[in-house]
Amino acid sequence: MNVSDATFDLLEAEFNAPSVRNPSAALPNRQWAEDAAAKQRAGVPPFPPGVVAARPAFDTKKMRELLDMNNFELRDSLYELFKNPVFVPRYNETLDEERARTIQRWRLIAKTGVFHEALRIFTVKGRQRYEATLESVGAIDHSLDIKMGVHYGLFGGTVSLMGDDDQGARWMPKIESCEMLGCFSMTELGHGSNVKGIQTTAVYDIPSRTFVVNTPCEEAQKYWIGGAFQSARWTALFAQLYVKGVCHGVHPFLVRIRNEDGTPVKGVTMGDCGAKSGLNGVDNGRIWFSNLHVPLDHLLRRHSQVSVDGNFTCNFKSSDERFGASLASLSGGRVSVAAGSLIQAKLGLTIAIRYGLSRKAFGPPGEEETRLMDYPGYQTRLIPPLATTFVMQLVLNHLKSKWQRRELGRELHVWSSGFKALISWHALSTLQETREACGGQGYKAENRIAPLKSTHDVALTYEGDNHILLQTVTKAVLPEFVRGFKNDGNFEGHFSYLNDREALRRVDLSTTDPRSAMYALTVMRRREAALFARLAAEIQKKIAAGMSSLQAFNHSAVLVEDAGRAHVDLLMLQLFHQTLSDLKSRGETELVNILTLCGALHTARLIDSQVIFLRNGALSAKDAQNVHSNVQIFCMQLRPHVLHLVDSFGYPPHLLAPIAFDYVSHNSRSRL
């Protein structure tokens, strides 16, 4: 018996839901998926009923490879594994059943060995394999990919990144094999986004050579800790480190919270966070500590060390630098949240667009009714978010590459914070639109969109509240703008485009191709420059009136967030057009043409939906009217390609829903 089997035998006994382990339990009606798969085996594309698709204008296989980046065979092998009845989606299960089913599914994934040596040494290939696995799992069970992500990514990632090489070699093999199941204890009841303010303490005791961990008040209880209530035996604990009476700020520790038989260790109390509006397969818990002794060598010491006799040393000159480095695992978490968000958006769009191509409503008297997707109003609801999803996926791929190469700096922090915020917001609005676009069928659980929306919702606040994340983006970028402003308008780095402000002002948008990089970047730069100039002046004005710099920043929060959003929107379009340029240089004309159209629609919809562009002089009223018209024009131009675009996401039929195929046969009386 291997380690994973031993661990999961214990877990399945603890997560006691006999109905889940009953092989004879009735499965939902999946004939629709079998019919679609039979068509594929016969060489017939499983298009929605009545849909005849022309030859694609681009190679869908190449598009999928561009989007997924790597590990295509691994992804497909996991999709094949998901045909196992254990993975068939169930709805209206009890809390115990959902948690037990998540463990059962995790066991099957772990037994494939996919995580072996994926994380212990932070390599590009290992990280790619890990991310490909979680992205694939997220397409079938979001609870499962979150629970696994907490263990491997947050817990394991903290040990790998924050522990030194000896600690990583000692613990990471056991984490990968699930011998050491863990969770990530940062959030407290009274502190979420403000990590510096957490109150859990770890006081170094010289005589015992241990850190004594305590929860000093009820607000300091660790809260929302995924896996803490039942499964985790260990945790990556973040606490205020005290040595010889001096607080050295928040540091990570590896802490045992349960014995192998599942009972809490002495000094640890745990409770259940209870049922949630989604992700109920994850056993979120609460943790209190009372004089828990943690061995000296369990301080994760890559950046800070405490000697036996109580001397504190740190590899960084400032506490802010050390604090930023200690949160590196959060950047990886935000990358995963952004990737998972796009998975949910892709699934919702694939299901809704296929339904819209088949479902009919109204039409000329005596003639066939019109397909939903042929109504301009329906197109403007679903095609813009489809275009944005392509743009954001290609942008996210740049961030994933940076993270995989372990480029842990300010740029990674800005990208991961900003992209996570905008991508998760986009996914939720997309799922809401796709739910409504499918009418009552979109509200039916078996059609997946409504449950996807419920499980995705929390992505807007975990791994950082989105509003706070945009503020941190501005906080990181504003000093660069102010330096250029104070240097007689000579800007460096990102804001160097302002060194020729007259050229930026002179661009005539009415004669510029709205599909071009010039058009998109001009409008985005004008907005960003105007907002950062206003913000710098506003903060300076408040400081002159007697406020501290912190107060001035906080009292400008709305403008701060607007500036952060403008910066991230610009970054995304810069990276997107960089991808188009790379594709052009490789001769991928077909991909460039369709993606250029996606980028144009994304840009037009972005501008059209926010009055802030007009308010800050990024374009004229006449230009704004042209943008509004272009939204419909670009939707009509993309309409013939929507089926092939969603097919390029690569999801097989059994990951979709009945309304994506022959929903009439599925709902027929003969299938009752």
XYZ file of C-alpha atoms in Angstrom:
672
model
C 0.000 0.000 0.000
C 1.484 3.380 -0.972
C 1.313 6.480 1.186
C -1.570 8.029 -0.719
C -3.669 4.902 -0.213
C -2.986 4.890 3.527
C -3.864 8.564 3.829
C -7.046 8.331 1.802
C -8.193 5.172 3.592
C -8.145 7.217 6.803
C -9.870 10.174 5.184
C -12.635 8.112 3.625
C -13.311 6.568 7.028
C -13.441 10.011 8.655
C -15.592 11.588 5.919
C -18.314 9.083 6.619
C -21.056 9.269 3.978
C -22.038 5.669 3.099
C -24.216 6.818 0.197
C -21.116 8.143 -1.579
C -19.337 4.803 -1.368
C -22.384 2.876 -2.599
C -21.534 1.681 -6.148
C -25.174 0.880 -6.887
C -26.388 4.413 -6.200
C -28.419 5.794 -9.111
C -26.601 8.174 -11.467
C -28.157 11.212 -13.151
C -29.386 10.703 -16.724
C -26.244 11.019 -18.866
C -27.618 9.676 -22.160
C -27.015 13.073 -23.762
C -23.264 12.747 -23.122
C -23.202 9.171 -24.442
C -25.038 10.252 -27.614
C -22.544 13.078 -28.211
C -19.582 10.765 -27.604
C -21.039 8.212 -30.042
C -21.185 10.900 -32.724
C -17.547 11.761 -32.111
C -16.519 8.118 -32.409
C -18.372 7.970 -35.729
C -16.460 10.988 -36.969
C -19.459 13.303 -36.750
C -18.982 16.572 -34.827
C -21.541 16.676 -31.991
C -22.949 20.050 -33.026
C -26.220 21.244 -31.497
C -29.325 20.065 -33.427
C -29.820 21.789 -36.766
C -26.435 23.493 -36.696
C -24.321 23.139 -39.823
C -20.915 24.691 -39.287
C -18.729 25.864 -42.125
C -15.040 25.054 -42.254
C -13.301 26.892 -39.401
C -11.466 30.068 -40.375
C -8.616 28.975 -38.113
C -7.056 25.774 -36.814
C -8.957 24.980 -33.608
C -6.219 22.589 -32.470
C -3.600 25.331 -32.762
C -5.886 27.731 -30.945
C -6.357 25.294 -28.090
C -2.596 24.784 -27.829
C -2.108 28.544 -27.758
C -4.633 28.892 -24.933
C -3.578 25.857 -22.859
C 0.174 26.367 -23.450
C 1.345 22.889 -22.432
C 0.564 19.386 -21.131
C -2.134 18.709 -23.742
C -1.919 14.916 -23.360
C -2.133 15.194 -19.575
C -5.233 17.361 -19.815
C -6.893 14.929 -22.204
C -6.003 11.955 -20.010
C -7.639 13.668 -17.044
C -10.745 14.454 -19.105
C -10.876 10.738 -19.922
C -10.553 9.881 -16.217
C -13.535 12.135 -15.531
C -15.765 9.661 -17.379
C -15.492 7.520 -14.238
C -18.915 7.580 -12.517
C -17.225 8.956 -9.377
C -16.821 12.284 -11.210
C -20.374 12.569 -12.530
C -21.800 15.839 -11.133
C -24.398 15.422 -8.389
C -26.641 18.120 -7.019
C -28.602 18.593 -3.799
C -26.218 16.418 -1.781
C -25.746 16.927 1.940
C -22.681 18.691 3.306
C -21.211 15.358 4.438
C -21.820 13.804 1.029
C -20.174 16.663 -0.868
C -17.106 16.543 1.356
C -16.847 12.767 1.131
C -17.191 12.820 -2.648
C -14.415 15.405 -2.912
C -12.070 13.101 -0.975
C -13.071 10.161 -3.152
C -12.281 12.121 -6.314
C -9.027 13.495 -4.920
C -7.863 9.949 -4.250
C -8.297 8.991 -7.913
C -6.337 12.061 -9.046
C -3.550 11.479 -6.516
C -3.191 7.837 -7.573
C -2.254 8.907 -11.107
C 1.059 10.165 -9.672
C 0.665 13.490 -11.435
C 1.996 15.452 -8.470
C 5.171 13.384 -8.050
C 8.117 15.826 -8.019
C 5.854 18.565 -9.393
C 6.462 20.972 -6.528
C 9.390 19.887 -4.338
C 11.862 21.593 -6.658
C 10.275 24.677 -8.160
C 10.841 23.940 -11.864
C 9.001 25.319 -14.870
C 7.906 21.856 -16.044
C 6.777 20.812 -12.577
C 4.739 23.954 -12.089
C 3.203 23.604 -15.564
C 2.148 20.040 -14.806
C 0.622 21.115 -11.503
C -1.303 23.995 -13.066
C -2.522 21.882 -15.994
C -3.868 19.340 -13.508
C -5.747 21.864 -11.401
C -7.152 23.628 -14.463
C -8.432 20.301 -15.800
C -9.924 19.337 -12.450
C -11.582 22.753 -12.204
C -13.605 21.938 -15.306
C -15.385 19.068 -13.506
C -15.380 19.979 -9.795
C -14.384 23.407 -8.496
C -14.453 22.196 -4.875
C -11.909 19.538 -5.774
C -9.474 21.887 -7.474
C -9.749 24.351 -4.577
C -9.155 21.649 -1.956
C -6.202 20.258 -3.866
C -4.914 23.776 -4.546
C -4.924 24.586 -0.836
C -2.903 21.459 -0.034
C -0.431 21.421 -2.917
C -0.347 25.084 -3.898
C -0.822 27.168 -0.753
C 0.423 24.748 1.906
C 3.007 22.999 -0.260
C 3.929 26.192 -2.076
C 4.607 27.976 1.211
C 6.877 25.175 2.414
C 8.655 25.056 -0.952
C 9.097 28.809 -1.359
C 9.488 29.923 2.248
C 11.358 26.914 3.617
C 15.059 26.592 2.895
C 16.424 23.815 0.680
C 16.861 21.391 3.592
C 13.306 21.943 4.785
C 11.952 21.499 1.267
C 13.865 18.244 0.799
C 12.600 17.013 4.158
C 8.894 17.788 3.781
C 7.922 18.290 0.139
C 8.019 14.585 -0.882
C 5.556 13.833 1.944
C 3.354 16.739 0.888
C 3.301 15.597 -2.742
C 2.404 12.042 -1.707
C -0.282 13.318 0.719
C 1.452 11.726 3.711
C 1.480 15.239 5.179
C -1.937 16.722 4.399
C -1.958 20.438 5.034
C -3.856 23.699 4.989
C -2.959 27.397 4.859
C -3.631 29.447 8.012
C -3.382 33.135 7.268
C -6.881 34.656 7.396
C -8.327 35.458 10.818
C -11.818 36.380 11.920
C -10.702 39.976 12.379
C -8.099 40.229 9.603
C -8.306 39.183 5.965
C -6.744 41.542 3.440
C -4.702 43.292 6.142
C -2.234 40.466 6.664
C 0.201 42.671 8.593
C -2.463 43.103 11.248
C -3.013 39.429 12.083
C -2.887 38.773 15.815
C -1.811 35.142 16.251
C 1.512 35.136 18.092
C 4.555 32.864 17.992
C 6.928 33.685 20.865
C 10.351 32.053 20.865
C 11.075 30.283 24.158
C 14.840 29.832 24.563
C 14.813 27.099 27.268
C 12.524 24.765 25.278
C 13.834 25.841 21.851
C 10.258 26.147 20.621
C 7.875 28.833 19.455
C 4.837 29.112 21.706
C 1.790 29.827 19.543
C -1.336 31.474 20.940
C -4.627 32.915 19.788
C -4.754 36.008 22.029
C -8.405 36.933 21.364
C -11.450 35.676 19.468
C -10.721 37.969 16.509
C -7.397 36.141 16.104
C -8.938 32.717 15.457
C -7.888 31.401 12.058
C -10.983 31.466 9.854
C -12.068 30.053 6.465
C -9.086 27.703 6.467
C -9.696 25.195 3.665
C -9.248 21.608 4.874
C -8.869 22.615 8.517
C -12.083 21.153 9.879
C -11.455 17.534 8.977
C -8.711 16.593 6.552
C -5.549 18.620 7.295
C -2.951 17.256 9.736
C -0.587 20.188 9.257
C -0.826 23.864 8.481
C 1.359 26.629 7.090
C 0.711 29.071 9.919
C 1.286 32.809 9.635
C 1.837 34.527 12.973
C 3.565 37.530 14.539
C 7.076 36.391 15.499
C 8.409 37.563 18.870
C 12.036 36.995 19.868
C 13.385 38.407 23.167
C 10.362 40.682 23.463
C 10.734 42.194 19.983
C 8.066 41.681 17.320
C 9.608 40.913 13.929
C 6.330 40.845 12.024
C 4.431 38.094 10.234
C 6.361 34.866 9.589
C 5.396 31.396 8.294
C 5.688 28.214 10.382
C 5.022 24.553 9.663
C 2.673 23.419 12.436
C 1.078 20.076 13.225
C -2.598 20.509 14.146
C -3.813 16.874 14.147
C -2.483 13.478 14.990
C -2.571 10.866 12.259
C -5.768 9.403 13.723
C -7.491 12.737 13.128
C -7.628 13.920 16.747
C -6.417 17.490 17.450
C -2.973 17.836 19.009
C -2.772 19.341 22.488
C -3.122 23.099 22.320
C -5.253 23.159 19.161
C -9.031 23.549 18.935
C -10.886 23.377 15.628
C -14.420 24.129 14.469
C -16.461 23.932 11.281
C -17.279 27.038 9.235
C -20.424 25.217 8.102
C -22.353 25.257 4.858
C -21.567 27.885 2.221
C -23.328 29.107 -0.913
C -20.865 27.030 -2.941
C -17.686 24.938 -2.707
C -19.199 22.750 -0.010
C -16.823 19.954 -0.920
C -14.149 21.959 0.939
C -14.183 21.561 4.731
C -13.380 25.132 5.730
C -12.541 25.378 9.411
C -11.564 27.638 12.289
C -8.481 27.150 14.485
C -7.535 28.371 17.982
C -4.093 27.886 19.532
C -3.330 27.700 23.241
C 0.351 27.430 24.237
C 1.138 25.173 21.300
C 4.869 24.436 21.187
C 6.334 24.449 17.666
C 9.927 23.206 17.178
C 12.574 25.796 16.317
C 13.337 24.184 12.968
C 9.690 24.537 11.907
C 10.096 28.247 11.295
C 10.239 28.368 7.490
C 13.622 29.976 7.291
C 14.479 30.833 3.690
C 14.322 34.553 4.498
C 14.455 34.769 8.310
C 16.255 32.681 10.901
C 16.261 32.391 14.703
C 19.283 30.825 16.391
C 19.103 28.442 19.337
C 20.037 31.238 21.730
C 17.438 33.625 20.294
C 19.244 35.777 17.724
C 17.024 36.896 14.851
C 18.533 37.387 11.391
C 16.946 38.267 8.077
C 18.125 38.231 4.452
C 16.385 41.525 3.672
C 17.298 45.049 4.687
C 13.748 46.172 5.391
C 10.756 44.539 7.037
C 8.588 45.507 4.045
C 10.846 43.564 1.658
C 10.786 40.535 3.949
C 7.018 40.765 4.354
C 6.533 40.878 0.599
C 8.761 37.847 0.107
C 6.920 35.905 2.816
C 3.681 36.265 0.850
C 5.112 34.840 -2.383
C 2.794 31.840 -2.203
C -0.156 34.235 -2.446
C 1.007 35.320 -5.896
C 0.821 31.683 -6.978
C -2.619 31.448 -5.396
C -3.796 34.472 -7.372
C -2.465 32.958 -10.584
C -4.484 29.825 -9.831
C -7.632 31.814 -8.960
C -7.393 33.751 -12.226
C -6.874 30.535 -14.211
C -9.764 28.842 -12.422
C -11.996 31.841 -13.091
C -11.396 31.590 -16.819
C -12.201 27.871 -16.721
C -15.631 28.702 -15.290
C -16.181 31.448 -17.870
C -15.193 29.125 -20.733
C -17.580 26.420 -19.566
C -20.479 28.858 -19.183
C -19.833 30.384 -22.604
C -19.469 27.000 -24.324
C -22.761 25.743 -22.903
C -24.712 28.969 -23.502
C -23.413 29.620 -27.019
C -24.124 26.070 -28.147
C -27.635 26.407 -26.697
C -28.110 29.782 -28.417
C -27.139 28.268 -31.757
C -29.863 25.626 -31.420
C -32.719 27.212 -29.438
C -35.235 29.193 -31.476
C -37.719 31.898 -30.525
C -40.126 34.044 -32.538
C -39.841 34.727 -36.251
C -41.784 35.936 -39.286
C -45.389 34.637 -39.504
C -45.562 31.260 -41.172
C -41.788 30.847 -41.257
C -39.238 29.036 -39.132
C -38.409 30.676 -35.838
C -35.094 32.498 -35.490
C -32.160 30.996 -33.632
C -31.259 32.998 -30.520
C -27.697 33.551 -31.685
C -28.975 35.302 -34.810
C -30.570 38.095 -32.791
C -28.206 41.106 -32.510
C -29.287 41.627 -28.909
C -28.329 38.057 -28.021
C -25.001 38.431 -29.816
C -24.083 41.522 -27.791
C -24.745 39.598 -24.587
C -22.518 36.586 -25.255
C -19.968 37.423 -27.959
C -18.208 40.317 -26.109
C -17.498 38.166 -23.023
C -16.317 35.410 -25.367
C -13.854 37.847 -26.967
C -12.706 39.087 -23.563
C -12.151 35.520 -22.388
C -9.735 34.926 -25.276
C -7.916 38.176 -24.555
C -7.648 37.473 -20.842
C -6.457 33.893 -21.349
C -3.599 35.019 -23.575
C -2.732 37.751 -21.073
C -2.852 35.318 -18.165
C -0.425 33.051 -20.030
C 2.218 35.790 -19.700
C 1.637 35.887 -15.937
C 1.754 32.093 -15.678
C 5.092 32.028 -17.483
C 6.505 34.684 -15.157
C 5.333 32.729 -12.090
C 6.646 29.434 -13.457
C 10.056 31.032 -13.962
C 9.869 32.178 -10.327
C 10.272 35.860 -11.137
C 9.225 36.953 -7.663
C 9.278 40.740 -7.741
C 7.105 43.850 -7.800
C 5.902 43.182 -11.340
C 4.647 39.712 -10.406
C 2.793 41.221 -7.443
C 1.165 43.903 -9.626
C 0.235 41.495 -12.397
C -1.105 38.749 -10.137
C -3.132 41.187 -8.019
C -4.588 43.134 -10.914
C -5.226 40.212 -13.238
C -6.867 38.164 -10.487
C -9.248 41.045 -9.765
C -10.335 41.804 -13.321
C -10.442 38.185 -14.473
C -12.535 36.951 -11.542
C -14.960 39.872 -11.962
C -15.191 39.069 -15.665
C -15.924 35.403 -14.957
C -18.749 36.180 -12.535
C -20.417 38.674 -14.871
C -20.012 36.184 -17.723
C -21.649 33.391 -15.743
C -24.521 35.695 -14.805
C -25.029 36.681 -18.454
C -24.831 33.095 -19.700
C -27.271 32.003 -16.992
C -29.800 34.623 -18.077
C -29.187 33.995 -21.777
C -30.285 30.375 -21.311
C -33.490 31.345 -19.531
C -34.947 28.702 -17.245
C -32.585 26.075 -18.630
C -29.689 28.157 -17.336
C -31.137 27.929 -13.836
C -31.314 24.136 -13.916
C -28.459 22.551 -11.982
C -27.715 19.809 -14.513
C -26.945 22.494 -17.099
C -24.043 23.558 -14.863
C -24.060 27.333 -15.296
C -25.956 28.240 -12.104
C -23.861 25.935 -9.871
C -20.691 27.256 -11.537
C -21.757 30.787 -10.639
C -22.371 29.854 -7.007
C -19.029 28.136 -6.603
C -17.105 30.888 -8.406
C -18.522 33.810 -6.416
C -16.006 33.532 -3.575
C -13.116 34.062 -6.010
C -13.843 37.790 -5.823
C -12.761 37.949 -2.187
C -10.382 35.073 -1.454
C -6.674 35.439 -2.144
C -7.384 39.149 -1.703
C -10.555 41.234 -1.991
C -10.641 42.545 -5.567
C -11.142 46.179 -4.555
C -8.196 45.992 -2.165
C -6.068 44.310 -4.830
C -6.631 47.185 -7.257
C -5.640 49.605 -4.506
C -2.408 47.652 -3.956
C -1.710 47.891 -7.694
C -1.980 51.678 -7.530
C 0.099 51.809 -4.363
C 2.875 49.906 -6.124
C 2.754 51.920 -9.359
C 2.025 55.476 -8.175
C 5.584 56.194 -6.893
C 6.936 55.519 -10.398
C 4.531 58.091 -11.827
C 5.342 60.657 -9.125
C 9.092 60.278 -9.720
C 8.633 61.117 -13.376
C 6.385 64.045 -12.543
C 8.949 65.448 -10.108
C 11.756 64.872 -12.625
C 10.453 67.636 -14.903
C 8.150 65.232 -16.694
C 10.858 62.785 -17.673
C 9.349 59.364 -17.086
C 10.994 55.959 -16.992
C 9.665 52.415 -17.168
C 5.969 51.872 -17.734
C 5.110 55.592 -17.937
C 7.802 56.413 -20.526
C 5.027 56.850 -23.107
C 4.377 60.206 -21.384
C 7.734 61.541 -22.553
C 5.972 62.350 -25.833
C 2.678 63.567 -24.481
C 1.999 65.642 -27.579
C 2.152 62.553 -29.807
C -0.328 60.803 -27.525
C -2.670 63.796 -27.732
C -2.391 64.129 -31.528
C -3.597 60.622 -32.419
C -6.839 60.984 -34.393
C -9.013 58.066 -33.313
C -11.550 58.738 -36.068
C -8.950 57.782 -38.702
C -7.200 55.051 -36.679
C -8.120 51.400 -37.271
C -10.216 50.425 -34.214
C -8.755 46.908 -34.422
C -5.184 48.127 -34.107
C -2.821 48.224 -31.149
C -2.410 51.958 -31.762
C -6.108 52.560 -31.172
C -6.389 50.430 -28.052
C -3.188 51.617 -26.394
C -3.840 55.277 -27.167
C -7.211 55.276 -25.444
C -5.967 53.231 -22.488
C -2.867 55.394 -22.005
C -4.877 58.609 -22.119
C -7.201 57.315 -19.417
C -4.372 55.995 -17.232
C -2.309 59.183 -17.506
C -5.287 61.401 -16.654
C -6.246 59.305 -13.621
C -2.740 59.075 -12.182
C -2.229 62.817 -12.657
C -5.516 63.529 -10.853
C -4.660 61.082 -8.093
C -1.179 62.514 -7.498
C -2.626 66.034 -7.308
C -5.460 64.930 -5.021
C -3.119 63.210 -2.578
C -0.741 66.169 -2.557
C -3.649 68.515 -1.864
C -4.795 66.421 1.097
C -1.267 66.236 2.514
C -0.966 70.024 2.228
C -4.212 70.286 4.202
C -2.639 68.338 7.081
C -3.343 64.690 6.338
C -0.644 62.032 6.554
C 0.300 60.337 3.289
C -1.571 57.200 4.414
C -4.704 59.170 5.267
C -4.531 61.033 1.969
C -4.245 57.745 0.059
C -7.118 56.143 1.966
C -9.368 59.197 1.548
C -8.798 58.982 -2.224
C -9.862 55.326 -2.392
C -12.336 55.657 -5.272
C -9.805 57.420 -7.454
C -7.110 54.991 -6.301
C -9.187 52.056 -7.505
C -10.013 53.759 -10.807
C -6.299 54.318 -11.428
C -5.493 50.698 -10.574
C -8.135 49.407 -12.966
C -6.865 51.721 -15.722
C -3.317 50.448 -15.201
C -4.361 46.792 -15.358
C -6.579 47.296 -18.432
C -3.618 48.903 -20.199
C -1.214 46.141 -19.118
C -3.592 43.512 -20.436
C -3.905 45.117 -23.855
C -0.151 45.645 -24.105
C 0.450 41.958 -23.409
C -2.352 40.870 -25.729
C -0.987 42.857 -28.656
C 2.483 41.538 -27.834
C 1.055 38.042 -28.304
C -0.463 39.061 -31.647
C 2.898 40.448 -32.747
C 4.611 37.174 -31.803
C 2.015 35.192 -33.756
C 2.486 37.425 -36.801
C 6.223 36.827 -36.719
C 5.532 33.066 -36.734
C 3.247 33.357 -39.749
C 0.085 32.349 -37.885
C -2.139 34.565 -40.035
C -5.412 32.728 -39.379
C -5.000 32.901 -35.606
C -3.956 36.548 -35.810
C -7.023 37.496 -37.842
C -9.583 35.959 -35.504
C -7.778 37.103 -32.352
C -7.425 40.632 -33.716
C -11.200 40.710 -34.011
C -11.543 39.388 -30.444
C -9.182 42.104 -29.231
C -11.078 44.808 -31.099
C -14.402 43.718 -29.592
C -12.885 43.458 -26.108
C -11.487 46.992 -26.421
C -14.707 48.451 -27.833
C -16.897 46.858 -25.161
C -14.496 47.964 -22.410
C -14.603 51.582 -23.572
C -18.338 51.540 -24.267
C -19.203 50.223 -20.816
C -17.279 52.830 -18.795
C -18.103 56.545 -18.862
C -14.731 57.198 -17.224
C -13.091 57.263 -20.682
C -15.233 60.230 -21.701
C -14.986 61.883 -18.310
C -11.191 61.905 -18.478
C -10.856 62.978 -22.093
C -9.537 59.693 -23.470
C -11.796 60.126 -26.503
C -14.418 62.529 -27.849
C -18.189 62.100 -27.784
C -18.127 61.343 -31.516
C -15.395 58.739 -31.004
C -17.469 57.222 -28.202
C -20.450 56.888 -30.541
C -18.242 55.132 -33.085
C -17.058 52.741 -30.366
C -20.668 51.962 -29.472
C -21.434 51.132 -33.115
C -18.306 49.007 -33.379
C -19.481 46.718 -30.593
C -22.360 45.528 -32.771
C -20.250 45.451 -35.932
C -17.553 43.284 -34.333
C -20.188 40.981 -32.824
C -21.685 40.403 -36.276
C -18.234 39.719 -37.714
C -17.478 37.157 -34.999
C -20.920 35.509 -35.130
C -19.952 32.918 -37.842
C -17.003 31.792 -35.738
C -18.499 31.393 -32.257
C -19.000 27.616 -32.399
C -15.400 27.003 -33.475
C -14.135 29.476 -30.883
C -15.803 27.652 -27.995
C -14.796 24.277 -29.462
C -11.177 25.451 -29.316
C -11.452 25.466 -25.521
C -11.139 21.688 -25.879
C -13.848 20.494 -23.487
C -15.281 17.048 -24.362
C -19.070 16.546 -24.244
C -19.200 14.932 -20.794
C -17.826 18.134 -19.224
C -20.617 20.240 -20.693
C -24.392 19.987 -20.218
C -27.568 18.656 -21.879
C -28.504 22.052 -23.376
C -25.177 22.129 -25.232
C -26.434 19.193 -27.341
C -29.854 17.689 -28.135
C -31.759 19.149 -25.211
C -35.124 18.157 -26.708
C -34.292 14.435 -26.722
C -32.826 14.761 -23.241
C -36.103 16.167 -21.938
C -38.342 13.773 -23.870
C -40.946 11.634 -22.155
C -39.111 8.470 -23.200
C -36.186 9.410 -20.948
C -38.160 9.858 -17.771
